[in-house]
Short mmCIF file of C-alpha atoms in Angstrom, two decimals:
data_model
loop_
_atom_site.label_atom_id
_atom_site.label_comp_id
_atom_site.label_asym_id
_atom_site.label_seq_id
_atom_site.Cartn_x
_atom_site.Cartn_y
_atom_site.Cartn_z
CA GLN A 28 0.22 0.19 -0.57
CA VAL A 29 1.39 3.91 -1.27
CA GLN A 30 1.37 5.89 1.14
CA LEU A 31 2.81 10.04 1.72
CA VAL A 32 2.93 11.58 4.26
CA GLU A 33 4.09 15.18 4.49
CA SER A 34 5.88 17.12 6.90
CA GLY A 35 6.80 20.42 8.02
CA GLY A 36 3.64 23.35 6.55
CA GLY A 37 3.60 25.98 9.64
CA LEU A 38 2.89 29.59 10.23
CA VAL A 39 6.21 31.65 9.52
CA GLN A 40 6.00 35.40 8.68
CA ALA A 41 5.94 37.13 5.83
CA GLY A 42 10.24 36.56 3.22
CA GLY A 43 10.67 33.97 5.88
CA SER A 44 11.15 29.93 5.05
CA LEU A 45 10.86 26.21 5.92
CA ARG A 46 10.93 23.21 4.37
CA LEU A 47 8.68 20.01 3.97
CA SER A 48 8.79 16.08 3.38
CA CYS A 49 7.27 14.26 1.87
CA ALA A 50 7.49 10.67 3.43
CA ALA A 51 7.40 7.37 1.21
CA SER A 52 6.90 3.64 1.99
CA GLY A 53 5.00 1.86 -0.37
CA ILE A 54 6.83 3.28 -3.76
CA ILE A 55 10.25 4.48 -4.77
CA PHE A 56 10.40 7.94 -5.94
CA ARG A 57 13.69 7.71 -7.48
CA TYR A 58 11.49 5.30 -9.53
CA ASN A 59 8.96 7.69 -10.69
CA VAL A 60 7.96 11.62 -11.15
CA GLY A 61 7.44 13.33 -7.12
CA GLY A 62 5.68 16.57 -6.51
CA TRP A 63 4.20 18.42 -4.55
CA TYR A 64 0.71 21.20 -4.89
CA ARG A 65 -0.79 23.09 -3.35
CA GLN A 66 -4.23 24.01 -2.91
CA ALA A 67 -5.63 27.75 -1.83
CA PRO A 68 -8.59 28.59 0.23
CA GLY A 69 -11.71 28.51 -3.39
CA LYS A 70 -9.02 27.62 -5.43
CA GLN A 71 -8.11 24.78 -8.07
CA ARG A 72 -5.08 22.99 -6.38
CA GLU A 73 -2.23 23.92 -8.93
CA PHE A 74 1.53 22.67 -9.82
CA ILE A 75 4.40 23.61 -7.84
CA ALA A 76 7.45 21.54 -8.99
CA THR A 77 8.24 18.36 -10.77
CA ILE A 78 11.76 15.51 -10.12
CA THR A 79 11.94 12.52 -12.37
CA SER A 80 13.84 9.71 -12.15
CA SER A 81 17.02 11.75 -13.28
CA GLY A 82 17.14 14.31 -11.11
CA SER A 83 15.42 16.41 -13.98
CA THR A 84 13.25 19.64 -12.17
CA ASN A 85 10.55 21.70 -13.27
CA TYR A 86 8.73 24.97 -11.99
CA ALA A 87 5.64 27.06 -12.23
CA ASP A 88 6.48 30.40 -12.73
CA SER A 89 4.82 32.12 -9.60
CA VAL A 90 8.37 29.89 -7.40
CA LYS A 91 10.92 29.74 -9.73
CA GLY A 92 14.16 31.25 -8.52
CA ARG A 93 12.67 30.83 -4.71
CA PHE A 94 11.38 27.16 -4.12
CA THR A 95 13.77 23.76 -4.65
CA ILE A 96 12.46 20.44 -5.15
CA SER A 97 14.83 17.92 -4.56
CA ARG A 98 14.91 14.19 -3.03
CA ASP A 99 17.08 11.66 -0.40
CA ASN A 100 16.74 8.45 -2.31
CA ALA A 101 17.66 7.05 0.70
CA LYS A 102 15.43 8.38 2.76
CA ASN A 103 13.08 6.91 -0.30
CA THR A 104 11.82 11.00 1.02
CA VAL A 105 11.69 14.46 -1.17
CA TYR A 106 11.49 17.76 -0.48
CA LEU A 107 10.50 21.46 -0.92
CA GLN A 108 12.01 24.42 0.39
CA MET A 109 10.20 27.29 0.39
CA ASN A 110 12.11 30.50 1.06
CA SER A 111 11.45 34.00 -0.03
CA LEU A 112 7.78 32.95 1.21
CA LYS A 113 5.35 35.16 0.17
CA PRO A 114 1.38 35.71 2.15
CA GLU A 115 0.56 34.42 -1.23
CA ASP A 116 2.11 31.34 -1.05
CA THR A 117 -0.62 30.57 2.18
CA ALA A 118 -1.71 26.33 0.90
CA VAL A 119 -2.56 23.86 1.74
CA TYR A 120 0.52 22.37 0.31
CA TYR A 121 0.60 18.02 -1.37
CA CYS A 122 2.31 15.84 -1.90
CA ASN A 123 2.63 13.58 -5.80
CA VAL A 124 4.52 11.22 -6.99
CA VAL A 125 3.16 9.94 -10.74
CA THR A 126 3.81 5.62 -11.51
CA ARG A 127 3.04 3.70 -15.16
CA GLU A 128 -0.28 2.69 -13.25
CA ARG A 129 -1.18 5.73 -11.51
CA ASP A 130 -1.01 8.72 -9.53
CA TYR A 131 -0.60 9.46 -6.00
CA TRP A 132 -1.72 11.82 -2.86
CA GLY A 133 -0.60 12.53 0.08
CA GLN A 134 -2.81 14.00 3.67
CA GLY A 135 -1.31 18.09 3.09
CA THR A 136 -0.02 20.34 5.08
CA GLN A 137 -0.78 23.84 5.92
CA VAL A 138 1.05 26.55 4.46
CA THR A 139 0.56 30.42 6.17
CA VAL A 140 2.76 32.83 5.08
CA SER A 141 1.74 35.95 7.98
CA SER A 142 2.09 40.28 6.39
#
């Protein structure tokens, strides 16, 4: 059974930093595409970043230069380092992994950025 568990969310002031973690069980991140998405109140879920099995990364324009996605193969964990946070980054952040058969989602972690 695949399980993705996010952690690291919280309340931070604008300009601050947070690092989100997504630990996987039942699936191996380095063989698949790992990613982060977010959903703000009243808005659709949006793409933030992905990392492929080869380590290639891709980012939404809104976070490029501020957020960094990475992976620790030994810990089977994907991270999202978030710097220079803005109030508009406030959302529930979800971890995602895409396999050939389907994709999986974590339960989400709340990030709140105060102005």
